[in-house]
Each structure stands twice: as C-alpha cells, then as structure tokens.
Amino acid sequence: MSKIIVRGGNILKGEVNISAAKNSVLPIIAGCILSDDKCIIDQAPMLEDVFVISDVLRSVCAEIDVNRKDSRIIIDSTAIKDCEPAGELVRKMRGSFLLMGPMISRFGRFKLSLPGGCNIGTRPIDLHLKGFSALGAEVNVGHGYVEAYAKKLIGSKIYLDFPSVGATENIMMAAVMAEGETIIENAAAEPEIEDLAKFLNSMGANIIGAGSGTIRIIGVKSLRGTTHRPIYDRIEAGTFMIAAAITRSRIKINGVNEEHLKPVIAKLTEAGVFIKIEGDTMVVDGTGDLKPIDIKTMPYPGFPTDMQSQIAGLLSTVHGTSIITETIFENRFMHAAEMKRMGANIKIDGRSAVIEGVNKLTGAEVRATDLRAGAALILCGLAAEGETQVTDIYHVDRGYVDIEKKFQGLDADIERVNV
Ligand code: UD1
C-alpha cells in the first residue's frame, strides 16, 4: 500500500505531458478480441486498470504483451477461448464488463461475474443487456453471473434510455459483426466512443456517426488486426488545468484536444482562469482573481462528472458561493467529507454541493475514496498549508500515470511512500 505526501504552498511551473486516455484504451483493448489477428496499441497509458484488463484477457487465453518501457501493448487473441474469465479479476474492475459485447460477437456466448456497485453509485448494466437482447442474444442474470447466448446476432434499432458510455461501447462492439444494420439512438457522444469507432473502423468495421447521438453500424463479416494510438486523456489534462488554478500558478500542458476539453475550458474561463491554446499545447494561468461558479455535470459535451471532485477542490479555495449539481452518479460527493477535514466548507444537499470558499485549506490525512476523489485531494494538498497525506492511493493509480512524478516535474513538493 502506498500513500502520497504533499507539502502545499509551492507555485507550480514548467510543463507536463498528458498520457493517452484510460477510458479510450480500456474499450479498445476489449475490442482487440474481435479479430484473431494481432492488434497493437501505441502510446498506451501504463495504468493499473490496463494491467487488470490485460490479466482478465490472459485468463481467457489471449496473449498480451504490455511493454511498459515503450508504452506499447500487443494483443494476440488467436488462442482466446470462450471460457469464463477469472471472477476475482473481473470484480476488481467494472471495465471488464466491456468484454461482454466482443465475446458474444466472437463466440456467440459468454458468462461473466456480475460487476458490483462502487463508491460512486450502484452502476447498473441494464442498458448493456437491453442492447444485447435487441441484437438477438438470450441474456440470463442470476447467482452473481450474467450469461448471454446468440446463434447469430442480428442488427437492430436500439434506443438507450440514458446515453451510457459503457453501454454504447459494448453494444457497438457486439453489433460490429452482426448481420445487417444496427442503429443506436440516444447514444453517448464522448470522444472516447469516437476513438473506439475509429479503432474498430481501422480493423474493417463500418461505423458511422460515433461521437454523435445516433450511431449506425453496418455489420461486416470479419475484422483484421490494426495499430492504434488512443486520444489524449481529457480528464488528466483537466486535472492539471485545475492544479494550475488551485495553486494560482501558470503551467504548460502538452497533449490536449481543445474540442474535447471545451466544457472544462468554458467553466475555468468563467471562474477567471486564463487559458491559451496552440495546437495540442495549452498554457493555463491561474494567477488572476478567481470567482465562484455553478456547475452541473452532464453527458458529453456537458461538464464531465469525472472532473467534478477536482473542481470542487478548486472552488473550495475561491471566495464566494459555488454550487455543483451532480446528475450522472448518485453518490459522487464522497470527497466532500475528506475535503472538510482540510478546512473546506461544503454542504451536500441531495445531488448538490454548496461550496463556500475558505481563506485557506490546511493539510490533513485524507483518504482517496475513488479515483477522481483521490486526484482532487492531491490538488487540495498542493494548495493547503502544511502537509497532506492521501491514503488508499491505489484508486488514483487506476487512472493517472506517474501522478507524483508529473507533479514533481512542475516543482510541487510531493512524494510517494510505501507503507
Ligand atoms: C464511463 C467512464 C467513467 C465516467 C462515466 C460517465 C469508462 C471506463 N468509464 O463509465 O469514467 O465517469 O462513463 O461519464 O469509460 N447506467 C444505467 N444503466 C446502464 C449503464 C449505466 O442506468 O446499463 C447509468 C449509471 O448508473 C450512471 C449513468 O448511467 O448513472 C452513466 O453511466 P455510464 O455512462 O454507463 O458510465 P460508465 O460507462 O460506467
């Protein structure tokens, strides 16, 4: 077990390089099993979640070479079997459920341990299952497992009651070799879905409209191997943007896509942060006077729920009242209690958090309750007076590559200690 110790107060300076997106690479790794040719993922982020999904695939006999030095993953699924993947690995990471779509597509059946809830909410999978059923699969849930069978998947029209990212991806992967045409309506439009479609199309799939609310998938007979470089991680970039703002510093961030970051740029600009973008580089200047703002998390292109805890940390340091409304996950304010231990003034009322900016945050021992909450607490630690210790840091390692090293490169006083 390791924890991160931050001694707050340093002004950040210099530049940081953003890694590839966790939320792109996970479905892409799952998508690799749609072909029995080799697939290569270049510049892959070396993250705990990536290692776990690789182990899940190994447990169904895929050969995966994760080259940490070159940040390259080579996936050979020739020998893959339609057996049940190791349950303890599947339960470790909800993202494992993304294997369901490609496995049904390839083998016509698959059985998987049901993903549990998590700290941020119950996270049901009904929309994924509704999609598989619409494609002609027989889906059974019971005894902690979900099983699906289909002699043949047949294209269909599927309306999602909510634009779920995972359901859109899973259904897209199940439909890619189905007979005929599938249309997903009210699909999620996140950039990671567009990236997955780009990857699948480079394997020979025929997907049109990914990145919009309507996705059309024309089934093809087979898919071939490919090489793909996933998009930059917009949430990691957003986290460093907030690092500049919360420490009232000016830093350069390399590896950003302006379009993907629009909602974060808009809200930080409204708060008084100065942002300049040239190509895929951004300068974030948080040295001016900052003012409170209201935020509502929404499906893309709305403000991302994955940035909610980090911006709550920032707004805790901005004089005046800010209100955050969380509409995506029902229990995503766990960080508030930890931030309060650092002197933040946050009141939770149902799905809203009312934040009164305080003069200063003070270092404390706090616990990362989930991935983004952990990142947010590190950000608070950078701005706080004295020392902050963030425990349960394994949550953060799921989604941030070398977070303490990247902050050290920006002159922060931060270290990881193994306890
Ligand atoms: C993905 C991201 C996660 C992000 C989330 C929302 C990955 C690996 N993870 O998670 O970082 O926070 O999108 O942007 O890409 N829902 C249902 N039924 C379903 C599926 C979802 O009711 O079958 C609900 C969920 O409970 C939640 C909402 O839909 O309230 C959004 O979930 P979803 O978009 O599916 O998130 P994930 O794909 O799990």
Short mmCIF file of C-alpha atoms and ligand atoms in Angstrom, two decimals:
data_model
loop_
_atom_site.label_atom_id
_atom_site.label_comp_id
_atom_site.label_asym_id
_atom_site.label_seq_id
_atom_site.Cartn_x
_atom_site.Cartn_y
_atom_site.Cartn_z
CA MET A 1 0.00 0.00 0.00
CA SER A 2 1.34 3.42 -0.79
CA LYS A 3 0.30 6.93 0.09
CA ILE A 4 1.11 10.32 -1.32
CA ILE A 5 2.52 13.10 0.82
CA VAL A 6 2.13 16.66 -0.40
CA ARG A 7 3.63 19.71 1.29
CA GLY A 8 1.47 22.50 -0.03
CA GLY A 9 2.23 26.05 -1.00
CA ASN A 10 4.61 25.71 -3.94
CA ILE A 11 3.85 27.73 -7.02
CA LEU A 12 3.82 25.28 -9.96
CA LYS A 13 5.89 25.99 -13.04
CA GLY A 14 7.10 24.25 -16.17
CA GLU A 15 5.31 21.76 -18.38
CA VAL A 16 3.61 18.41 -18.15
CA ASN A 17 2.89 15.76 -20.80
CA ILE A 18 -0.56 14.17 -20.88
CA SER A 19 -0.88 10.40 -21.37
CA ALA A 20 -3.39 8.56 -23.53
CA ALA A 21 -6.92 8.24 -22.22
CA LYS A 22 -7.73 5.45 -19.78
CA ASN A 23 -11.35 5.50 -20.92
CA SER A 24 -10.27 5.03 -24.54
CA VAL A 25 -7.70 2.33 -24.04
CA LEU A 26 -9.93 0.02 -21.94
CA PRO A 27 -12.68 -0.47 -24.57
CA ILE A 28 -10.02 -0.60 -27.29
CA ILE A 29 -8.25 -3.47 -25.51
CA ALA A 30 -11.62 -5.23 -25.27
CA GLY A 31 -12.22 -4.52 -28.98
CA CYS A 32 -8.96 -6.25 -29.92
CA ILE A 33 -10.54 -9.64 -29.28
CA LEU A 34 -12.94 -9.11 -32.20
CA SER A 35 -10.16 -10.20 -34.56
CA ASP A 36 -7.77 -13.11 -34.29
CA ASP A 37 -5.03 -11.01 -35.92
CA LYS A 38 -2.59 -9.15 -33.73
CA CYS A 39 -3.53 -5.61 -32.65
CA ILE A 40 -1.05 -3.04 -31.41
CA ILE A 41 -1.84 -0.10 -29.15
CA ASP A 42 0.86 2.55 -29.29
CA GLN A 43 1.48 5.14 -26.58
CA ALA A 44 -0.82 3.22 -24.25
CA PRO A 45 -1.09 4.62 -20.73
CA MET A 46 0.63 2.32 -18.23
CA LEU A 47 -2.12 2.23 -15.62
CA GLU A 48 -3.40 -0.27 -13.05
CA ASP A 49 -6.71 -0.62 -14.94
CA VAL A 50 -4.79 -1.50 -18.10
CA PHE A 51 -2.84 -4.19 -16.23
CA VAL A 52 -6.04 -5.61 -14.75
CA ILE A 53 -7.95 -5.83 -18.05
CA SER A 54 -4.85 -7.42 -19.61
CA ASP A 55 -4.88 -10.06 -16.86
CA VAL A 56 -8.60 -10.65 -17.45
CA LEU A 57 -7.85 -11.32 -21.13
CA ARG A 58 -4.96 -13.60 -20.21
CA SER A 59 -7.38 -15.59 -18.08
CA VAL A 60 -9.31 -16.44 -21.29
CA CYS A 61 -6.05 -17.41 -23.02
CA ALA A 62 -5.27 -14.25 -25.02
CA GLU A 63 -1.58 -13.39 -25.31
CA ILE A 64 -0.88 -9.85 -24.15
CA ASP A 65 2.48 -8.19 -24.18
CA VAL A 66 2.43 -4.99 -22.13
CA ASN A 67 5.72 -3.24 -22.83
CA ARG A 68 5.99 -0.59 -20.10
CA LYS A 69 9.21 0.88 -21.47
CA ASP A 70 7.78 1.55 -24.94
CA SER A 71 4.20 2.14 -23.71
CA ARG A 72 3.04 -0.43 -26.26
CA ILE A 73 0.54 -3.24 -25.89
CA ILE A 74 0.42 -6.12 -28.35
CA ILE A 75 -2.67 -8.30 -28.18
CA ASP A 76 -2.87 -11.67 -29.86
CA SER A 77 -6.25 -13.26 -29.32
CA THR A 78 -5.80 -16.25 -31.68
CA ALA A 79 -5.89 -18.70 -28.79
CA ILE A 80 -8.69 -16.98 -26.90
CA LYS A 81 -11.36 -19.34 -25.53
CA ASP A 82 -14.99 -18.77 -24.67
CA CYS A 83 -14.32 -19.79 -21.08
CA GLU A 84 -15.23 -17.73 -18.07
CA PRO A 85 -12.60 -15.15 -17.07
CA ALA A 86 -11.23 -15.18 -13.52
CA GLY A 87 -14.02 -13.78 -11.33
CA GLU A 88 -11.77 -12.03 -8.83
CA LEU A 89 -10.16 -10.03 -11.65
CA VAL A 90 -13.50 -9.13 -13.20
CA ARG A 91 -14.84 -7.92 -9.87
CA LYS A 92 -11.71 -5.81 -9.39
CA MET A 93 -12.62 -3.63 -12.34
CA ARG A 94 -16.03 -2.70 -13.73
CA GLY A 95 -14.44 -2.06 -17.13
CA SER A 96 -14.12 -5.86 -17.54
CA PHE A 97 -17.79 -5.85 -18.49
CA LEU A 98 -16.71 -4.29 -21.79
CA LEU A 99 -15.54 -7.78 -22.82
CA MET A 100 -19.13 -8.97 -22.97
CA GLY A 101 -20.01 -7.36 -26.34
CA PRO A 102 -16.89 -8.52 -28.22
CA MET A 103 -17.00 -12.01 -26.67
CA ILE A 104 -20.65 -12.61 -27.65
CA SER A 105 -19.81 -11.34 -31.11
CA ARG A 106 -16.86 -13.71 -31.46
CA PHE A 107 -18.16 -16.86 -29.73
CA GLY A 108 -21.94 -16.47 -29.60
CA ARG A 109 -21.87 -16.91 -25.85
CA PHE A 110 -20.18 -15.55 -22.75
CA LYS A 111 -20.51 -15.80 -18.99
CA LEU A 112 -19.14 -13.17 -16.67
CA SER A 113 -19.23 -12.47 -12.97
CA LEU A 114 -21.60 -9.50 -12.44
CA PRO A 115 -19.82 -6.23 -11.72
CA GLY A 116 -20.64 -4.90 -8.25
CA GLY A 117 -21.57 -1.36 -7.27
CA CYS A 118 -18.81 1.06 -6.45
CA ASN A 119 -18.17 4.04 -4.23
CA ILE A 120 -19.79 6.49 -6.62
CA GLY A 121 -23.06 4.64 -7.16
CA THR A 122 -24.87 1.39 -7.90
CA ARG A 123 -23.90 1.44 -11.60
CA PRO A 124 -26.44 -0.92 -13.19
CA ILE A 125 -25.85 -2.72 -16.52
CA ASP A 126 -29.45 -2.92 -17.72
CA LEU A 127 -28.79 -0.79 -20.81
CA HIS A 128 -25.92 -3.04 -21.93
CA LEU A 129 -28.16 -6.10 -21.54
CA LYS A 130 -31.09 -4.42 -23.30
CA GLY A 131 -28.79 -3.83 -26.27
CA PHE A 132 -27.56 -7.44 -26.38
CA SER A 133 -31.15 -8.71 -26.23
CA ALA A 134 -32.18 -6.38 -29.05
CA LEU A 135 -29.40 -7.90 -31.16
CA GLY A 136 -30.95 -11.34 -30.61
CA ALA A 137 -28.95 -12.62 -27.64
CA GLU A 138 -30.63 -14.53 -24.85
CA VAL A 139 -29.48 -12.92 -21.64
CA ASN A 140 -29.74 -14.56 -18.22
CA VAL A 141 -28.78 -12.96 -14.94
CA GLY A 142 -28.56 -14.93 -11.72
CA HIS A 143 -26.33 -16.30 -8.97
CA GLY A 144 -23.95 -13.36 -9.39
CA TYR A 145 -23.40 -14.01 -13.08
CA VAL A 146 -24.61 -12.71 -16.40
CA GLU A 147 -24.71 -15.07 -19.36
CA ALA A 148 -25.59 -14.37 -22.97
CA TYR A 149 -26.10 -16.74 -25.92
CA ALA A 150 -26.75 -16.00 -29.56
CA LYS A 151 -26.52 -18.36 -32.53
CA LYS A 152 -26.36 -15.26 -34.66
CA LEU A 153 -26.51 -11.55 -33.77
CA ILE A 154 -28.85 -9.56 -35.97
CA GLY A 155 -28.73 -5.78 -36.43
CA SER A 156 -31.47 -3.82 -34.69
CA LYS A 157 -32.61 -0.35 -33.66
CA ILE A 158 -31.72 0.36 -30.02
CA TYR A 159 -32.80 3.40 -28.04
CA LEU A 160 -30.81 4.00 -24.85
CA ASP A 161 -32.89 5.49 -22.02
CA PHE A 162 -29.72 7.27 -20.91
CA PRO A 163 -26.61 7.92 -23.03
CA SER A 164 -24.43 5.44 -21.14
CA VAL A 165 -20.80 5.42 -22.24
CA GLY A 166 -20.18 1.76 -21.44
CA ALA A 167 -23.48 0.54 -22.94
CA THR A 168 -22.85 2.46 -26.17
CA GLU A 169 -19.37 0.92 -26.45
CA ASN A 170 -20.47 -2.61 -25.57
CA ILE A 171 -23.40 -2.57 -28.00
CA MET A 172 -21.22 -1.06 -30.74
CA MET A 173 -18.71 -3.90 -30.32
CA ALA A 174 -21.43 -6.57 -30.23
CA ALA A 175 -23.04 -5.14 -33.39
CA VAL A 176 -19.92 -4.75 -35.48
CA MET A 177 -20.18 -8.24 -37.00
CA ALA A 178 -23.94 -8.68 -36.60
CA GLU A 179 -26.00 -9.38 -39.70
CA GLY A 180 -27.37 -6.16 -41.20
CA GLU A 181 -27.61 -2.69 -39.72
CA THR A 182 -27.74 -1.55 -36.10
CA ILE A 183 -28.72 1.94 -35.05
CA ILE A 184 -28.04 3.15 -31.51
CA GLU A 185 -30.19 6.15 -30.63
CA ASN A 186 -29.53 8.46 -27.69
CA ALA A 187 -26.01 7.05 -27.80
CA ALA A 188 -23.30 8.58 -25.63
CA ALA A 189 -21.18 11.05 -27.61
CA GLU A 190 -17.97 11.06 -25.54
CA PRO A 191 -14.71 11.46 -27.50
CA GLU A 192 -13.63 8.02 -26.26
CA ILE A 193 -16.55 6.48 -28.20
CA GLU A 194 -15.43 8.21 -31.37
CA ASP A 195 -11.92 6.90 -30.70
CA LEU A 196 -13.21 3.34 -30.25
CA ALA A 197 -15.15 3.60 -33.53
CA LYS A 198 -12.05 4.91 -35.30
CA PHE A 199 -10.11 1.93 -33.96
CA LEU A 200 -12.82 -0.57 -35.00
CA ASN A 201 -13.12 1.02 -38.44
CA SER A 202 -9.37 0.64 -38.90
CA MET A 203 -9.99 -3.10 -38.27
CA GLY A 204 -12.51 -3.09 -41.12
CA ALA A 205 -15.72 -2.23 -39.27
CA ASN A 206 -18.33 0.08 -40.77
CA ILE A 207 -19.43 2.51 -38.05
CA ILE A 208 -20.87 5.92 -38.89
CA GLY A 209 -21.84 8.74 -36.53
CA ALA A 210 -19.84 7.81 -33.41
CA GLY A 211 -19.38 10.97 -31.37
CA SER A 212 -23.00 11.98 -32.07
CA GLY A 213 -26.28 10.82 -30.53
CA THR A 214 -27.04 8.39 -33.38
CA ILE A 215 -24.59 5.68 -34.35
CA ARG A 216 -25.10 3.46 -37.40
CA ILE A 217 -23.23 0.17 -37.58
CA ILE A 218 -23.30 -1.90 -40.73
CA GLY A 219 -22.25 -5.45 -39.88
CA VAL A 220 -19.17 -6.85 -41.60
CA LYS A 221 -18.05 -10.48 -41.94
CA SER A 222 -14.71 -10.23 -40.12
CA LEU A 223 -12.19 -7.79 -38.71
CA ARG A 224 -8.42 -7.63 -39.17
CA GLY A 225 -5.55 -6.56 -36.94
CA THR A 226 -4.55 -2.92 -36.68
CA THR A 227 -2.32 -0.42 -34.90
CA HIS A 228 -3.88 2.47 -32.99
CA ARG A 229 -2.81 5.34 -30.80
CA PRO A 230 -5.57 6.39 -28.39
CA ILE A 231 -6.57 10.03 -27.86
CA TYR A 232 -5.13 12.14 -25.05
CA ASP A 233 -6.72 11.82 -21.65
CA ARG A 234 -9.00 14.86 -21.31
CA ILE A 235 -9.61 14.14 -17.63
CA GLU A 236 -5.90 14.01 -16.82
CA ALA A 237 -5.45 17.27 -18.75
CA GLY A 238 -8.37 18.82 -16.86
CA THR A 239 -6.84 17.71 -13.56
CA PHE A 240 -3.59 19.54 -14.38
CA MET A 241 -5.57 22.60 -15.53
CA ILE A 242 -7.12 22.70 -12.07
CA ALA A 243 -3.70 22.15 -10.47
CA ALA A 244 -2.59 25.44 -12.06
CA ALA A 245 -5.73 27.21 -10.89
CA ILE A 246 -5.78 25.88 -7.32
CA THR A 247 -2.13 26.84 -6.76
CA ARG A 248 -2.61 30.18 -8.56
CA SER A 249 0.18 29.20 -10.95
CA ARG A 250 0.93 29.23 -14.65
CA ILE A 251 1.87 25.96 -16.37
CA LYS A 252 2.05 24.49 -19.85
CA ILE A 253 0.18 21.28 -20.66
CA ASN A 254 1.29 19.24 -23.69
CA GLY A 255 -1.19 16.82 -25.23
CA VAL A 256 -4.61 18.44 -25.21
CA ASN A 257 -7.52 18.44 -27.62
CA GLU A 258 -9.35 21.75 -27.34
CA GLU A 259 -12.62 20.31 -28.62
CA HIS A 260 -12.64 17.52 -26.01
CA LEU A 261 -11.91 19.99 -23.19
CA LYS A 262 -14.50 22.63 -24.20
CA PRO A 263 -16.73 22.32 -21.10
CA VAL A 264 -13.76 22.43 -18.71
CA ILE A 265 -12.18 25.37 -20.58
CA ALA A 266 -15.51 27.23 -20.54
CA LYS A 267 -16.08 26.83 -16.79
CA LEU A 268 -12.49 27.61 -15.78
CA THR A 269 -12.53 30.68 -18.02
CA GLU A 270 -15.78 31.78 -16.35
CA ALA A 271 -14.01 31.39 -12.99
CA GLY A 272 -11.25 33.74 -14.15
CA VAL A 273 -8.55 31.30 -15.26
CA PHE A 274 -6.72 32.42 -18.38
CA ILE A 275 -6.27 29.65 -20.97
CA LYS A 276 -4.33 29.89 -24.21
CA ILE A 277 -4.23 27.01 -26.68
CA GLU A 278 -1.89 26.47 -29.60
CA GLY A 279 -2.28 23.17 -31.43
CA ASP A 280 -2.16 20.46 -28.81
CA THR A 281 -0.48 22.62 -26.19
CA MET A 282 -2.21 24.74 -23.58
CA VAL A 283 -0.99 27.39 -21.18
CA VAL A 284 -3.12 27.69 -18.04
CA ASP A 285 -2.71 30.80 -15.95
CA GLY A 286 -4.48 30.81 -12.60
CA THR A 287 -2.67 33.83 -11.18
CA GLY A 288 -5.59 36.26 -11.61
CA ASP A 289 -8.55 36.84 -9.29
CA LEU A 290 -10.83 33.81 -9.31
CA LYS A 291 -14.58 33.94 -8.77
CA PRO A 292 -17.18 31.34 -7.78
CA ILE A 293 -19.15 29.45 -10.45
CA ASP A 294 -22.03 26.99 -10.66
CA ILE A 295 -21.54 23.64 -12.37
CA LYS A 296 -23.86 20.85 -13.45
CA THR A 297 -22.35 17.56 -14.61
CA MET A 298 -23.89 16.25 -17.82
CA PRO A 299 -23.17 13.67 -20.52
CA TYR A 300 -20.67 14.95 -23.12
CA PRO A 301 -20.45 17.71 -24.32
CA GLY A 302 -21.60 18.78 -20.85
CA PHE A 303 -19.27 19.19 -17.88
CA PRO A 304 -17.75 15.75 -17.12
CA THR A 305 -18.62 14.02 -13.87
CA ASP A 306 -15.01 12.80 -13.83
CA MET A 307 -13.90 16.44 -13.24
CA GLN A 308 -16.47 17.16 -10.52
CA SER A 309 -14.37 16.40 -7.45
CA GLN A 310 -11.31 18.24 -8.76
CA ILE A 311 -13.32 21.41 -9.46
CA ALA A 312 -14.95 21.10 -6.02
CA GLY A 313 -11.44 21.30 -4.58
CA LEU A 314 -10.68 24.42 -6.60
CA LEU A 315 -13.96 26.14 -5.69
CA SER A 316 -13.24 25.49 -2.02
CA THR A 317 -10.37 27.97 -2.39
CA VAL A 318 -12.38 30.64 -4.26
CA HIS A 319 -14.20 33.26 -2.17
CA GLY A 320 -17.97 33.27 -2.53
CA THR A 321 -20.60 30.58 -3.04
CA SER A 322 -20.41 27.94 -5.79
CA ILE A 323 -22.98 25.23 -6.41
CA ILE A 324 -22.20 21.90 -8.04
CA THR A 325 -25.01 19.63 -9.20
CA GLU A 326 -24.10 16.03 -9.97
CA THR A 327 -26.56 14.47 -12.41
CA ILE A 328 -24.65 11.37 -13.57
CA PHE A 329 -23.82 9.37 -10.42
CA GLU A 330 -25.98 9.35 -7.31
CA ASN A 331 -23.20 9.13 -4.75
CA ARG A 332 -20.31 11.16 -6.05
CA PHE A 333 -19.65 13.56 -3.18
CA MET A 334 -17.54 11.25 -1.01
CA HIS A 335 -14.61 13.64 -1.45
CA ALA A 336 -16.54 16.42 0.32
CA ALA A 337 -16.13 14.79 3.76
CA GLU A 338 -12.39 14.41 3.17
CA MET A 339 -12.05 18.00 1.90
CA LYS A 340 -13.87 19.23 5.00
CA ARG A 341 -11.09 17.62 7.06
CA MET A 342 -8.79 20.02 5.20
CA GLY A 343 -10.92 23.02 6.18
CA ALA A 344 -13.23 23.17 3.13
CA ASN A 345 -16.77 24.43 3.66
CA ILE A 346 -19.03 22.15 1.62
CA LYS A 347 -22.65 21.29 2.33
CA ILE A 348 -24.28 18.42 0.49
CA ASP A 349 -27.98 18.60 -0.24
CA GLY A 350 -29.12 15.61 -2.29
CA ARG A 351 -27.42 15.85 -5.65
CA SER A 352 -26.00 19.32 -4.99
CA ALA A 353 -22.97 20.59 -3.14
CA VAL A 354 -22.93 24.16 -1.86
CA ILE A 355 -19.35 25.35 -1.52
CA GLU A 356 -18.29 28.46 0.40
CA GLY A 357 -14.72 29.37 -0.48
CA VAL A 358 -12.38 29.49 2.54
CA ASN A 359 -9.26 31.58 3.15
CA LYS A 360 -7.05 28.53 3.25
CA LEU A 361 -7.10 24.77 3.22
CA THR A 362 -4.97 23.02 5.81
CA GLY A 363 -3.02 19.79 5.37
CA ALA A 364 -4.53 16.63 6.88
CA GLU A 365 -4.53 12.87 6.49
CA VAL A 366 -7.27 12.10 3.99
CA ARG A 367 -8.45 9.03 2.11
CA ALA A 368 -8.90 8.64 -1.64
CA THR A 369 -12.45 7.27 -1.76
CA ASP A 370 -12.34 6.76 -5.53
CA LEU A 371 -10.10 7.56 -8.47
CA ARG A 372 -11.05 11.18 -9.15
CA ALA A 373 -11.65 11.97 -5.47
CA GLY A 374 -8.05 10.90 -4.83
CA ALA A 375 -6.76 13.21 -7.56
CA ALA A 376 -8.86 16.05 -6.13
CA LEU A 377 -7.38 15.55 -2.66
CA ILE A 378 -3.86 15.73 -4.10
CA LEU A 379 -4.87 19.03 -5.75
CA CYS A 380 -6.18 20.32 -2.42
CA GLY A 381 -2.91 19.23 -0.81
CA LEU A 382 -0.92 21.30 -3.32
CA ALA A 383 -2.81 24.41 -2.22
CA ALA A 384 -3.06 23.62 1.50
CA GLU A 385 -0.93 24.94 4.31
CA GLY A 386 1.30 22.20 5.70
CA GLU A 387 1.41 18.50 4.92
CA THR A 388 -1.36 16.41 3.39
CA GLN A 389 -1.23 12.62 3.31
CA VAL A 390 -3.52 10.93 0.80
CA THR A 391 -4.04 7.26 1.61
CA ASP A 392 -5.65 4.47 -0.49
CA ILE A 393 -3.72 5.85 -3.43
CA TYR A 394 -4.32 2.64 -5.43
CA HIS A 395 -7.55 4.27 -6.59
CA VAL A 396 -5.53 7.09 -8.21
CA ASP A 397 -3.09 4.64 -9.82
CA ARG A 398 -6.02 3.12 -11.71
CA GLY A 399 -6.26 6.23 -13.85
CA TYR A 400 -3.21 8.51 -13.58
CA VAL A 401 0.23 7.63 -14.96
CA ASP A 402 3.05 8.54 -12.52
CA ILE A 403 0.98 11.30 -10.93
CA GLU A 404 3.57 12.26 -8.31
CA LYS A 405 6.39 12.31 -10.89
CA LYS A 406 4.37 14.59 -13.17
CA PHE A 407 3.73 16.98 -10.26
CA GLN A 408 7.40 16.83 -9.19
CA GLY A 409 8.23 17.93 -12.77
CA LEU A 410 6.05 21.01 -12.09
CA ASP A 411 8.00 21.85 -8.91
CA ALA A 412 5.44 20.50 -6.46
CA ASP A 413 6.67 19.13 -3.14
CA ILE A 414 5.13 15.67 -3.41
CA GLU A 415 6.32 12.13 -2.85
CA ARG A 416 5.02 8.58 -2.71
CA VAL A 417 5.84 6.46 0.29
CA ASN A 418 5.18 2.76 0.67
CA VAL A 419 3.54 1.88 3.96
C1 UD1 B 1 -17.74 5.77 -18.07
C2 UD1 B 1 -16.34 6.12 -17.64
C3 UD1 B 1 -16.35 6.85 -16.31
C4 UD1 B 1 -17.29 8.05 -16.36
C5 UD1 B 1 -18.67 7.65 -16.88
C6 UD1 B 1 -19.59 8.83 -17.10
C7 UD1 B 1 -15.03 4.35 -18.65
C8 UD1 B 1 -14.19 3.13 -18.46
N1 UD1 B 1 -15.57 4.90 -17.54
O1 UD1 B 1 -18.27 4.87 -17.08
O2 UD1 B 1 -15.02 7.27 -16.03
O3 UD1 B 1 -17.43 8.58 -15.06
O4 UD1 B 1 -18.53 6.96 -18.15
O5 UD1 B 1 -19.01 9.75 -17.97
O6 UD1 B 1 -15.19 4.83 -19.75
N2 UD1 B 1 -26.39 3.45 -16.26
C9 UD1 B 1 -27.57 2.75 -16.15
N3 UD1 B 1 -27.66 1.54 -16.79
C10 UD1 B 1 -26.63 1.01 -17.52
C11 UD1 B 1 -25.43 1.76 -17.63
C12 UD1 B 1 -25.36 2.98 -16.98
O7 UD1 B 1 -28.52 3.18 -15.50
O8 UD1 B 1 -26.77 -0.08 -18.08
C13 UD1 B 1 -26.28 4.75 -15.56
C14 UD1 B 1 -25.19 4.71 -14.48
O9 UD1 B 1 -25.66 4.17 -13.27
C15 UD1 B 1 -24.82 6.17 -14.35
C16 UD1 B 1 -25.00 6.68 -15.79
O10 UD1 B 1 -25.82 5.73 -16.46
O11 UD1 B 1 -25.70 6.82 -13.51
C17 UD1 B 1 -23.70 6.87 -16.54
O12 UD1 B 1 -23.00 5.66 -16.60
P1 UD1 B 1 -22.11 5.26 -17.84
O13 UD1 B 1 -22.10 6.35 -18.85
O14 UD1 B 1 -22.52 3.90 -18.29
O15 UD1 B 1 -20.68 5.16 -17.17
P2 UD1 B 1 -19.60 4.06 -17.41
O16 UD1 B 1 -19.56 3.62 -18.82
O17 UD1 B 1 -19.71 3.01 -16.34
#
